[in-house]
Coordinates of C-alpha atoms and ligand atoms in Angstrom, one line a residue:
M1 CA 13.6 32.6 20.8
T2 CA 16.0 33.0 17.9
R3 CA 17.2 30.1 16.0
S4 CA 18.2 28.8 12.6
V5 CA 15.6 27.8 10.2
A6 CA 17.0 24.2 10.2
R7 CA 16.3 24.2 13.9
L8 CA 13.1 25.4 13.6
L9 CA 12.3 22.8 10.8
A10 CA 13.5 20.0 12.9
E11 CA 11.7 21.1 16.0
S12 CA 8.5 21.4 13.6
L13 CA 9.0 17.7 12.6
E14 CA 9.4 16.6 16.1
A15 CA 6.1 18.6 16.9
H16 CA 4.4 16.4 14.4
D17 CA 5.4 13.2 15.8
V18 CA 8.2 12.6 13.4
D19 CA 10.6 10.1 15.0
Q20 CA 12.4 8.8 11.9
V21 CA 12.8 10.3 8.5
F22 CA 14.1 8.3 5.6
C23 CA 16.6 10.1 3.2
V24 CA 19.7 9.7 0.9
P25 CA 21.7 12.5 2.1
G26 CA 22.3 15.5 -0.3
E27 CA 24.4 18.9 -0.3
S28 CA 21.2 20.9 -0.7
Y29 CA 20.0 19.9 2.6
V30 CA 23.1 19.5 4.9
G31 CA 21.9 22.3 6.9
L32 CA 18.9 20.3 8.1
I33 CA 20.8 17.1 8.8
N34 CA 23.3 19.2 10.8
A35 CA 20.4 20.7 13.0
M36 CA 18.6 17.3 13.3
S37 CA 22.0 15.6 14.8
D38 CA 21.9 18.2 17.6
M39 CA 18.3 17.0 18.5
N40 CA 18.7 13.2 18.8
S41 CA 14.8 12.9 18.9
I42 CA 14.7 12.0 15.1
R43 CA 16.3 8.7 13.9
L44 CA 17.6 9.3 10.2
I45 CA 17.2 6.3 8.2
V46 CA 19.9 6.6 5.4
C47 CA 18.8 4.5 2.4
R48 CA 20.5 3.6 -0.7
H49 CA 18.0 5.0 -3.3
E50 CA 15.5 7.7 -3.2
G51 CA 12.8 5.4 -4.6
G52 CA 13.8 3.3 -1.4
A53 CA 13.5 6.1 1.0
G54 CA 10.2 7.0 -0.6
F55 CA 8.6 3.7 -0.3
M56 CA 9.6 3.4 3.2
A57 CA 7.9 6.9 4.1
V58 CA 4.8 5.5 2.2
A59 CA 4.7 2.3 4.1
D60 CA 5.3 4.2 7.5
G61 CA 2.3 6.3 6.6
R62 CA 0.1 3.2 6.7
L63 CA 1.9 2.0 9.9
R64 CA 1.4 5.3 12.2
K65 CA -1.1 8.0 12.8
R66 CA 0.9 10.5 10.9
A67 CA 2.1 11.0 7.6
G68 CA 5.4 9.2 6.6
C69 CA 8.4 11.4 6.3
C70 CA 11.3 11.4 3.8
I71 CA 14.0 14.0 2.7
V72 CA 15.5 13.9 -0.7
S73 CA 18.2 16.0 -2.4
R74 CA 17.0 18.1 -5.3
G75 CA 17.3 17.1 -9.0
P76 CA 18.7 13.8 -9.1
G77 CA 17.5 12.8 -5.6
L78 CA 13.8 14.0 -6.0
S79 CA 13.9 12.2 -9.7
N80 CA 14.8 9.0 -8.3
S81 CA 11.9 9.4 -5.6
L82 CA 9.1 10.1 -8.0
V83 CA 7.7 6.4 -8.1
S84 CA 7.0 6.5 -4.3
L85 CA 5.0 9.9 -4.8
H86 CA 3.2 8.5 -7.5
S87 CA 2.1 5.4 -5.6
A88 CA 1.1 7.4 -2.6
Y89 CA -0.9 9.8 -4.6
H90 CA -2.9 7.1 -6.1
D91 CA -3.1 5.1 -2.9
A92 CA -4.5 8.4 -0.7
T93 CA -1.4 7.6 1.7
P94 CA -0.2 10.5 3.6
M95 CA 3.2 11.4 3.0
V96 CA 5.6 14.4 3.5
M97 CA 8.7 14.9 1.4
L98 CA 11.1 17.4 2.3
V99 CA 13.2 18.5 -1.2
G100 CA 16.4 20.5 -1.2
Q101 CA 16.6 23.2 -3.9
V102 CA 19.0 25.5 -5.3
E103 CA 19.6 28.7 -3.4
R104 CA 17.1 31.5 -3.8
K105 CA 19.5 33.9 -5.6
D106 CA 19.7 31.3 -8.5
F107 CA 16.2 30.5 -8.9
G108 CA 15.0 30.0 -12.4
R109 CA 18.5 30.1 -13.8
Q110 CA 18.6 26.2 -14.3
A111 CA 21.6 26.1 -11.8
L112 CA 22.9 22.7 -10.8
Q113 CA 20.0 20.2 -10.3
E114 CA 17.4 22.9 -10.3
Q115 CA 13.9 21.8 -11.1
N116 CA 10.6 23.5 -10.9
Y117 CA 8.7 21.3 -8.4
S118 CA 5.3 23.0 -8.9
R119 CA 5.5 22.1 -12.5
L120 CA 7.2 18.6 -12.1
L121 CA 5.0 17.3 -9.1
S122 CA 1.7 18.6 -10.0
D123 CA 0.4 15.1 -10.9
V124 CA 2.1 13.3 -8.0
T125 CA 1.4 15.3 -5.0
K126 CA -1.7 17.3 -3.4
S127 CA 0.4 20.3 -2.8
V128 CA 4.0 21.5 -3.4
I129 CA 4.8 24.2 -0.6
E130 CA 7.9 26.4 -1.5
V131 CA 9.7 27.8 1.5
I132 CA 11.0 31.3 0.6
E133 CA 10.6 33.2 4.0
P134 CA 12.5 32.0 6.9
D135 CA 9.6 32.9 9.2
Q136 CA 7.3 30.7 7.5
A137 CA 9.2 27.4 7.6
S138 CA 7.3 25.9 10.5
E139 CA 3.9 27.1 9.2
A140 CA 5.0 25.2 6.1
I141 CA 5.6 21.9 7.9
A142 CA 2.4 22.2 9.7
R143 CA 0.7 22.8 6.4
A144 CA 2.2 20.0 4.7
F145 CA 1.0 17.4 7.4
H146 CA -2.6 19.0 7.6
L147 CA -3.0 18.6 3.7
A148 CA -1.2 15.2 3.6
E149 CA -3.4 13.7 6.3
S150 CA -7.0 15.4 5.6
G151 CA -9.5 15.0 3.1
T152 CA -8.3 12.4 0.5
P153 CA -4.9 11.8 2.1
G154 CA -1.7 12.1 -0.3
P155 CA 1.9 13.3 -0.5
V156 CA 2.8 16.9 0.0
A157 CA 6.3 18.1 -0.8
V158 CA 8.0 21.1 0.7
V159 CA 10.8 22.6 -1.1
L160 CA 13.8 24.0 1.1
P161 CA 16.3 26.1 -0.9
E162 CA 19.8 25.5 0.4
D163 CA 20.6 29.1 1.7
L164 CA 17.6 29.1 3.9
F165 CA 18.9 26.6 6.6
D166 CA 21.3 28.9 8.3
E167 CA 19.3 31.9 8.5
K168 CA 17.9 33.0 11.9
T169 CA 14.3 33.4 12.9
D170 CA 12.1 34.4 15.6
A171 CA 9.2 32.1 14.5
E172 CA 7.8 30.0 17.1
V173 CA 7.1 26.3 16.2
D174 CA 3.8 25.9 14.4
Q175 CA 1.7 23.2 16.3
P176 CA 0.0 20.4 14.6
R177 CA -3.6 20.9 13.5
P178 CA -6.2 18.7 15.2
R179 CA -7.6 15.9 12.8
V180 CA -10.8 16.9 11.3
L181 CA -13.5 14.4 11.1
A182 CA -17.0 14.5 9.5
G183 CA -19.8 12.2 10.2
P184 CA -23.0 11.5 8.0
R185 CA -25.8 13.7 7.5
A186 CA -28.7 12.3 9.5
D187 CA -30.9 12.4 6.1
D188 CA -28.2 10.6 4.3
L189 CA -27.8 8.0 6.9
E190 CA -31.6 7.5 6.9
T191 CA -31.3 6.9 3.2
L192 CA -28.4 4.7 3.4
A193 CA -30.1 2.4 6.1
D194 CA -33.2 2.5 4.0
M195 CA -31.3 1.1 0.9
L196 CA -29.6 -1.4 3.0
A197 CA -33.1 -2.6 4.6
K198 CA -34.6 -3.1 1.2
S199 CA -31.6 -4.6 -0.5
E200 CA -31.7 -8.6 -0.8
R201 CA -28.4 -8.7 -2.3
P202 CA -26.0 -5.9 -1.4
M203 CA -22.2 -5.7 -1.7
I204 CA -20.1 -4.2 0.7
L205 CA -16.6 -3.1 -0.4
V206 CA -14.4 -1.7 2.1
G207 CA -11.0 -0.2 1.3
G208 CA -7.9 2.2 2.2
A209 CA -9.9 5.2 3.9
L210 CA -11.4 2.8 6.4
L211 CA -8.0 1.4 7.2
A212 CA -6.5 4.8 7.8
D213 CA -9.6 5.4 10.3
A214 CA -8.5 2.0 12.0
I215 CA -5.0 3.4 12.5
Y216 CA -6.6 6.1 14.6
D217 CA -9.2 3.7 16.3
N218 CA -8.5 0.1 16.4
A219 CA -12.3 -0.4 17.1
A220 CA -13.0 0.2 13.4
F221 CA -12.2 -3.6 12.7
G222 CA -14.7 -4.9 15.3
D223 CA -17.3 -2.3 14.5
L224 CA -17.1 -3.5 10.8
Q225 CA -17.3 -7.1 11.9
R226 CA -20.6 -6.2 14.1
L227 CA -22.0 -4.4 11.1
A228 CA -21.5 -7.5 8.9
E229 CA -23.2 -10.0 11.7
E230 CA -26.0 -7.7 12.8
W231 CA -27.0 -6.3 9.3
V232 CA -26.3 -9.9 7.5
L233 CA -23.8 -8.2 5.0
P234 CA -21.1 -9.7 2.9
I235 CA -17.9 -7.7 3.3
S236 CA -15.4 -7.5 0.2
P237 CA -12.1 -6.0 1.1
T238 CA -10.5 -4.5 -1.8
H239 CA -7.4 -6.6 -2.9
R240 CA -4.8 -4.2 -1.2
R241 CA -6.7 -4.2 2.1
P242 CA -7.2 -7.9 2.9
Q243 CA -6.7 -7.4 6.5
L244 CA -9.9 -5.4 7.1
F245 CA -11.9 -8.5 7.2
D246 CA -11.2 -12.1 8.2
A247 CA -11.0 -14.3 5.1
T248 CA -12.4 -17.1 7.0
H249 CA -15.3 -15.0 8.7
P250 CA -18.5 -16.4 7.3
N251 CA -19.6 -12.8 6.2
Y252 CA -16.6 -12.6 3.9
G253 CA -17.8 -12.2 0.5
G254 CA -14.7 -12.4 -1.6
Y255 CA -12.3 -10.0 -2.4
M256 CA -12.8 -7.1 -4.9
G257 CA -9.8 -6.0 -7.2
I258 CA -7.4 -7.4 -9.5
R259 CA -8.2 -10.5 -11.2
V260 CA -11.3 -11.7 -9.2
P261 CA -11.9 -15.2 -10.3
P262 CA -14.7 -15.7 -12.7
A263 CA -16.7 -17.7 -10.3
Q264 CA -16.7 -15.0 -7.7
I265 CA -17.3 -12.0 -9.8
S266 CA -20.2 -13.6 -11.6
E267 CA -22.0 -14.2 -8.3
M268 CA -21.1 -10.7 -7.0
K269 CA -22.7 -9.1 -10.3
K270 CA -26.0 -10.4 -9.2
A271 CA -25.9 -7.7 -6.4
D272 CA -28.8 -5.4 -6.3
L273 CA -26.8 -2.6 -4.2
M274 CA -23.3 -1.8 -4.0
V275 CA -22.1 0.2 -0.9
S276 CA -18.4 1.4 -1.0
I277 CA -17.1 2.1 2.4
G278 CA -13.7 3.9 2.2
E279 CA -12.8 2.7 -1.1
R280 CA -12.0 4.9 -4.0
L281 CA -13.2 2.7 -6.7
T282 CA -10.5 2.8 -8.9
D283 CA -10.0 0.6 -12.3
T284 CA -8.6 -2.2 -10.8
V285 CA -11.4 -2.3 -8.2
S286 CA -14.2 -1.6 -10.5
Q287 CA -12.8 -4.3 -13.0
S288 CA -11.6 -1.8 -15.6
Y289 CA -14.9 0.5 -14.9
S290 CA -17.2 -2.1 -15.8
F291 CA -18.5 -3.0 -12.3
P292 CA -19.7 -0.6 -11.1
A293 CA -20.0 0.8 -14.9
A294 CA -18.6 4.4 -15.2
P295 CA -20.0 6.7 -15.5
Q296 CA -23.5 5.5 -14.9
P297 CA -23.4 2.4 -12.6
Q298 CA -25.7 -0.4 -13.6
L299 CA -26.6 -0.9 -10.0
P300 CA -27.5 1.5 -7.1
L301 CA -24.4 2.9 -5.9
V302 CA -23.5 4.4 -2.4
H303 CA -20.1 5.9 -2.1
V304 CA -18.6 6.8 1.1
W305 CA -15.3 8.7 1.2
P306 CA -14.0 11.4 3.6
D307 CA -13.8 14.1 0.7
A308 CA -16.5 15.3 -1.5
N309 CA -14.2 15.9 -4.4
E310 CA -13.8 12.0 -5.0
I311 CA -17.5 11.1 -4.8
G312 CA -18.9 11.6 -8.3
R313 CA -15.5 12.2 -9.7
V314 CA -15.8 9.1 -12.1
F315 CA -19.0 7.3 -11.0
R316 CA -22.5 9.0 -10.4
P317 CA -23.5 7.5 -7.2
D318 CA -27.2 7.2 -6.1
L319 CA -26.1 8.5 -2.5
G320 CA -22.6 10.3 -1.8
I321 CA -21.8 10.8 1.8
A322 CA -18.5 12.9 2.3
A323 CA -17.6 11.4 5.9
S324 CA -15.2 9.3 7.7
P325 CA -15.9 5.5 6.9
H326 CA -15.8 4.6 10.5
E327 CA -18.1 7.2 11.6
V328 CA -20.7 6.0 8.8
I329 CA -20.2 2.4 10.2
K330 CA -20.7 3.6 14.0
A331 CA -23.7 5.6 12.8
L332 CA -25.2 2.5 11.2
L333 CA -24.9 0.3 14.2
K334 CA -26.5 2.8 16.4
T335 CA -29.3 2.9 14.0
G336 CA -29.9 -0.7 14.5
A337 CA -30.3 -3.6 11.8
P338 CA -33.5 -3.7 10.0
A339 CA -35.9 -6.7 11.2
N340 CA -35.7 -8.5 7.9
A341 CA -32.1 -8.6 7.6
E342 CA -31.9 -12.3 7.7
K343 CA -33.6 -12.5 4.3
R344 CA -29.8 -12.0 3.1
R345 CA -28.5 -15.1 4.8
A346 CA -28.5 -17.2 1.5
W347 CA -26.8 -14.6 -0.4
V348 CA -24.0 -14.0 2.0
N349 CA -23.3 -17.7 2.6
G350 CA -23.4 -18.2 -1.3
L351 CA -20.7 -15.5 -1.7
H352 CA -18.5 -17.1 1.1
A353 CA -18.7 -20.5 -0.1
I354 CA -17.5 -19.6 -3.5
H355 CA -14.7 -17.8 -1.7
R356 CA -13.9 -20.7 0.5
K357 CA -13.8 -23.1 -2.4
L358 CA -11.2 -20.5 -4.3
L359 CA -9.2 -20.3 -0.9
A360 CA -8.7 -24.1 -0.9
K361 CA -5.0 -24.9 -0.6
E362 CA -4.9 -26.9 -3.8
W363 CA -2.6 -26.5 -6.7
E364 CA -1.1 -28.8 -9.4
P365 CA 2.3 -30.1 -9.5
T366 CA 5.2 -28.6 -11.9
T367 CA 8.2 -30.0 -13.3
D368 CA 10.3 -26.7 -14.2
G369 CA 10.5 -25.6 -10.8
V370 CA 8.6 -25.5 -7.4
N371 CA 4.9 -24.1 -7.6
F372 CA 5.0 -21.0 -5.9
A373 CA 1.9 -22.0 -4.5
A374 CA 3.5 -24.6 -2.1
I375 CA 6.0 -22.0 -0.8
V376 CA 3.1 -19.4 -0.1
C377 CA 0.8 -22.0 1.8
E378 CA 3.9 -22.9 3.8
V379 CA 4.6 -19.4 4.8
D380 CA 0.7 -18.9 5.7
K381 CA 1.3 -21.7 8.0
H382 CA 3.9 -19.5 10.2
L383 CA 2.2 -16.2 9.9
A384 CA 1.6 -14.6 13.4
P385 CA -1.8 -12.8 14.1
D386 CA 0.1 -9.7 14.0
A387 CA 2.6 -10.4 11.0
T388 CA 3.0 -7.8 8.3
V389 CA 3.0 -8.9 4.6
T390 CA 4.4 -7.0 1.8
T391 CA 4.3 -7.7 -1.8
D392 CA 6.2 -6.2 -4.8
A393 CA 4.6 -6.0 -8.2
G394 CA 4.1 -9.1 -10.3
N395 CA 2.4 -12.4 -10.9
F396 CA 4.1 -14.0 -7.7
G397 CA 1.7 -11.6 -5.7
S398 CA -1.4 -13.6 -7.0
F399 CA -0.4 -16.5 -5.1
V400 CA -0.3 -14.5 -1.9
H401 CA -3.6 -13.0 -2.5
R402 CA -5.1 -16.5 -3.5
Y403 CA -3.4 -18.5 -0.6
I404 CA -3.1 -16.3 2.4
G405 CA -6.2 -16.0 4.4
F406 CA -5.5 -12.7 5.9
K407 CA -6.9 -11.7 9.3
Q408 CA -7.8 -8.7 11.1
G409 CA -4.6 -7.7 13.2
Q410 CA -2.4 -8.7 10.4
I411 CA -1.1 -5.7 7.9
F412 CA -0.7 -6.1 4.2
L413 CA 1.6 -3.4 2.5
S414 CA 2.0 -2.9 -1.5
S415 CA 2.1 -0.2 -4.1
V416 CA -1.4 0.3 -5.2
V417 CA -0.1 1.4 -8.6
G418 CA 1.5 -2.2 -8.7
A419 CA 5.3 -0.5 -8.9
M420 CA 8.0 -2.9 -8.8
G421 CA 10.7 -2.1 -6.1
S422 CA 8.4 -1.3 -3.5
G423 CA 8.0 -4.6 -1.5
M424 CA 11.8 -4.5 0.0
P425 CA 11.8 -1.0 1.2
M426 CA 8.1 -1.3 2.4
A427 CA 9.1 -4.4 4.5
V428 CA 12.2 -2.4 5.8
A429 CA 10.1 0.1 7.0
A430 CA 7.8 -2.4 8.7
T431 CA 10.5 -3.9 10.5
L432 CA 11.8 -0.7 11.7
R433 CA 8.3 0.5 12.9
R434 CA 7.5 -2.9 14.4
P435 CA 10.8 -4.1 15.7
G436 CA 10.6 -8.1 17.0
K437 CA 7.2 -8.6 15.0
Q438 CA 7.1 -11.0 11.8
V439 CA 7.7 -9.2 8.5
V440 CA 7.5 -11.2 5.3
A441 CA 8.2 -9.7 1.9
F442 CA 7.4 -11.5 -1.3
M443 CA 9.0 -10.5 -4.6
G444 CA 9.9 -11.8 -7.8
D445 CA 13.4 -12.1 -9.5
G446 CA 12.7 -8.9 -11.2
G447 CA 11.5 -6.8 -8.4
A448 CA 14.2 -8.3 -6.1
L449 CA 17.0 -6.4 -7.9
M450 CA 15.2 -3.4 -8.4
A451 CA 15.1 -2.2 -4.8
G452 CA 16.8 -5.3 -3.2
N453 CA 19.7 -3.2 -2.2
E454 CA 17.6 -1.8 0.5
I455 CA 18.4 -5.0 2.6
A456 CA 21.6 -3.2 3.3
T457 CA 19.3 -0.6 5.2
A458 CA 17.8 -3.3 7.2
M459 CA 21.0 -4.7 8.0
Q460 CA 22.4 -1.2 9.0
Y461 CA 19.2 -0.3 11.6
G462 CA 18.6 -3.9 13.1
G463 CA 15.5 -4.8 10.8
A464 CA 14.9 -8.7 10.1
P465 CA 12.4 -8.9 7.2
I466 CA 12.0 -12.6 5.7
V467 CA 12.3 -12.0 2.0
V468 CA 10.7 -14.7 -0.3
I469 CA 12.1 -14.4 -3.9
S470 CA 9.9 -16.2 -6.5
D471 CA 12.9 -16.7 -9.3
N472 CA 11.2 -18.0 -12.4
K473 CA 14.0 -16.5 -14.3
M474 CA 11.9 -14.1 -16.2
Y475 CA 9.9 -11.1 -16.0
G476 CA 6.9 -13.4 -15.8
T477 CA 4.0 -11.1 -15.5
I478 CA 4.9 -9.6 -18.9
G479 CA 5.6 -12.8 -20.5
M480 CA 2.0 -13.8 -19.4
H481 CA 0.6 -10.5 -21.0
H482 CA 2.5 -10.9 -24.3
H483 CA 1.4 -14.5 -24.5
V484 CA -2.3 -13.4 -23.8
R485 CA -2.2 -10.7 -26.3
Y486 CA -0.3 -12.4 -29.1
P487 CA -1.0 -16.1 -28.6
G488 CA 1.8 -18.2 -30.4
R489 CA 4.3 -15.6 -30.7
P490 CA 7.5 -16.3 -28.8
F491 CA 8.0 -14.2 -25.5
Q492 CA 10.6 -16.2 -23.4
E493 CA 13.7 -14.6 -24.9
S494 CA 12.6 -11.3 -24.3
M495 CA 11.5 -11.5 -20.9
K496 CA 14.3 -13.7 -19.8
L497 CA 16.4 -12.7 -16.6
T498 CA 20.0 -13.8 -15.5
N499 CA 20.0 -13.8 -11.9
P500 CA 22.5 -14.1 -9.0
D501 CA 22.3 -16.8 -6.4
F502 CA 20.1 -14.8 -4.3
A503 CA 21.0 -16.8 -1.1
A504 CA 24.9 -15.9 -1.6
W505 CA 23.7 -12.4 -2.7
A506 CA 22.1 -12.0 1.0
K507 CA 25.0 -13.5 2.7
S508 CA 27.2 -11.1 1.1
F509 CA 25.3 -8.4 3.1
G510 CA 25.8 -10.3 6.4
A511 CA 21.9 -11.5 6.1
E512 CA 21.0 -15.1 6.1
G513 CA 20.3 -16.9 2.7
I514 CA 18.2 -20.2 2.1
T515 CA 17.7 -22.0 -1.2
I516 CA 14.6 -23.8 -2.2
R517 CA 14.9 -25.9 -5.4
T518 CA 12.4 -28.7 -4.9
D519 CA 9.1 -29.5 -3.3
D520 CA 11.0 -31.6 -0.5
E521 CA 12.9 -28.7 0.4
V522 CA 9.8 -26.3 0.9
A523 CA 8.7 -26.9 4.6
D524 CA 12.3 -27.2 6.1
G525 CA 13.5 -23.9 4.2
I526 CA 10.4 -22.0 5.2
A527 CA 10.7 -23.1 9.1
R528 CA 14.2 -22.3 9.0
A529 CA 13.6 -18.6 7.8
F530 CA 11.1 -18.1 10.4
S531 CA 13.3 -19.3 13.2
I532 CA 15.9 -16.7 12.3
K533 CA 14.7 -13.6 14.1
T534 CA 17.7 -11.3 14.5
K535 CA 18.7 -10.5 10.8
P536 CA 17.1 -10.4 7.3
V537 CA 16.6 -13.7 5.6
V538 CA 16.2 -14.3 2.0
V539 CA 14.6 -17.5 0.7
H540 CA 15.5 -17.9 -3.0
C541 CA 13.0 -20.2 -4.3
H542 CA 13.5 -21.6 -7.9
T543 CA 10.0 -21.5 -9.2
S544 CA 7.9 -22.9 -12.2
A545 CA 7.5 -20.2 -15.1
V546 CA 4.9 -22.7 -16.5
Q547 CA 2.8 -22.0 -13.5
M548 CA 2.4 -18.3 -14.7
S549 CA 0.3 -17.2 -11.9
A550 CA -1.9 -18.7 -9.2
W551 CA -4.7 -18.9 -11.8
R552 CA -3.0 -19.3 -15.0
R553 CA -0.7 -22.1 -16.5
Y554 CA 1.3 -21.6 -19.8
S555 CA 0.5 -24.0 -22.3
P556 CA 2.6 -23.8 -25.4
P557 CA 0.7 -23.2 -28.9
S558 CA -0.2 -26.4 -30.4
Ligands
TPP601 C1 8.8 0.2 -11.8 C2 8.0 -0.8 -12.6 N1 8.6 -1.0 -13.8 C3 8.0 -1.9 -14.7 C4 6.8 -2.5 -14.3 C5 6.0 -3.5 -15.4 N2 5.9 -4.9 -14.6 C6 5.0 -5.5 -14.0 S1 5.3 -6.7 -13.3 C7 6.6 -6.8 -14.2 C8 7.5 -8.2 -14.0 C9 7.8 -8.7 -12.8 O1 8.6 -9.7 -12.9 P1 9.0 -10.5 -11.7 O2 9.4 -9.5 -10.3 O3 10.1 -11.6 -11.9 O4 7.9 -11.0 -11.0 P2 6.8 -12.2 -11.7 O5 5.9 -11.5 -12.7 O6 8.0 -13.1 -12.7 O7 6.3 -13.0 -10.8 C10 7.1 -5.6 -14.8 C11 8.1 -5.5 -15.6 C12 6.3 -2.1 -13.3 N3 5.1 -2.6 -12.8 N4 6.8 -1.3 -12.2

């Protein structure tokens, strides 16, 4: 059947279950928009900034079985979206980004907005696929989804020259590739079971690749819990994946990641075996490559990850298993727990007791604004078992990690590279993907104005996130770093922010706005936010700058 390349591309997206695409329109791909408007099966979510569109696609790739998809215009459009590619690449999140390009006849002339994407995107994508031949347009889409979703998932860019869309082709729609899964080798499984049986103080880290498996098969959550219970193992989700294991389950061994409290990490360091199931072991997780130490870990390390390239890239594991983390868990369950698993009970209980003590909902009062701990603890009371929580980057996030006891069934989304401007778009994507379900976004006054404009996108498409802004009137995190690195030096002026009335700002979009200035207003304000279910709500919290994070207070130099 003869059709335009634009039509073929749109049908190829549809064949890959793309039901919504995030974009900022550009003249370089109006041909594709034109074809999509005929089909009616793909909702075009028109955003306010390509960074926002990109982060929505990153979030969508964590909320559904297929890569999230966005389209950006060439040059300025793609440049704006780079942060989302950077985040998806580091976070092993599947994403397909379609990029407009100058006409083929102008390639290499530095025509208006031309960029060389193979060069520019080489460190933020798994692959850049340039479509030159009309007949290969559909194959390019199938390849892009396959590469984005397989092995170590990640972003793939498909570059589409402007003159391509109206050309005719007889090529058929190339169908999606089946998901390829690997299980553990029998010998490796036996070695792992043996190492676990001998270990008295194992640590089990679980991370993003296991979460990706759980999107395909929800049983991964229950299987992980069974493994923990039957094999008497402490489970430590990494800090961006708290929903992998209930924080109140007796086998929860404390989280691993950024700023693990000293009491917790010093106990964890007594481990005699570390098994990482689906966690990449980045610098934040490995405590700046000190636990486990890079390149030679100080304790036996087993690394399970779906791609052999990643295993051994930084650390030398004693055992590497290039397999789906869920397949490894299922295989261990089939093997059966060792008879002496109970010997680990005291170790598991000890780790959990430290975690429970740290999780206690306690904080000191503050006089320069509300302690953000009070707000987060109040939000926790209202969170539904299937709620989604997103965080932007900043110290306000430490309160979320400390005070919210995440459960399996809830969803946590954030940028693994700590990109400001991710929290709002991710929340918008979540409310569009999961209409009617609670979505709460936490952000600072800095991040709120970096991508807060996407609240307009939520309004336009009927999303209803609750946006909680901690307004401490500064880039607090960097103030803290300045203070720690240069004690006694002034930092307040250089980190200071002049902010709008965020409640009035929200109302100007047609959203709801609530202001919390004192401790007395916390309970009512948060309850009111959760009662509004039909439109976005912004809760403007005037918070303490003295309470620098959930763990640290500012004490002026004496
Ligand atoms: C896009 C981007 N720019 C800059 C930074 C560096 N940075 C990290 S946290 C932070 C301050 C965040 O301030 P705010 O949103 O007010 O939250 P707070 O730290 O005060 O809680 C900055 C500037 C970053 N992580 N991402």
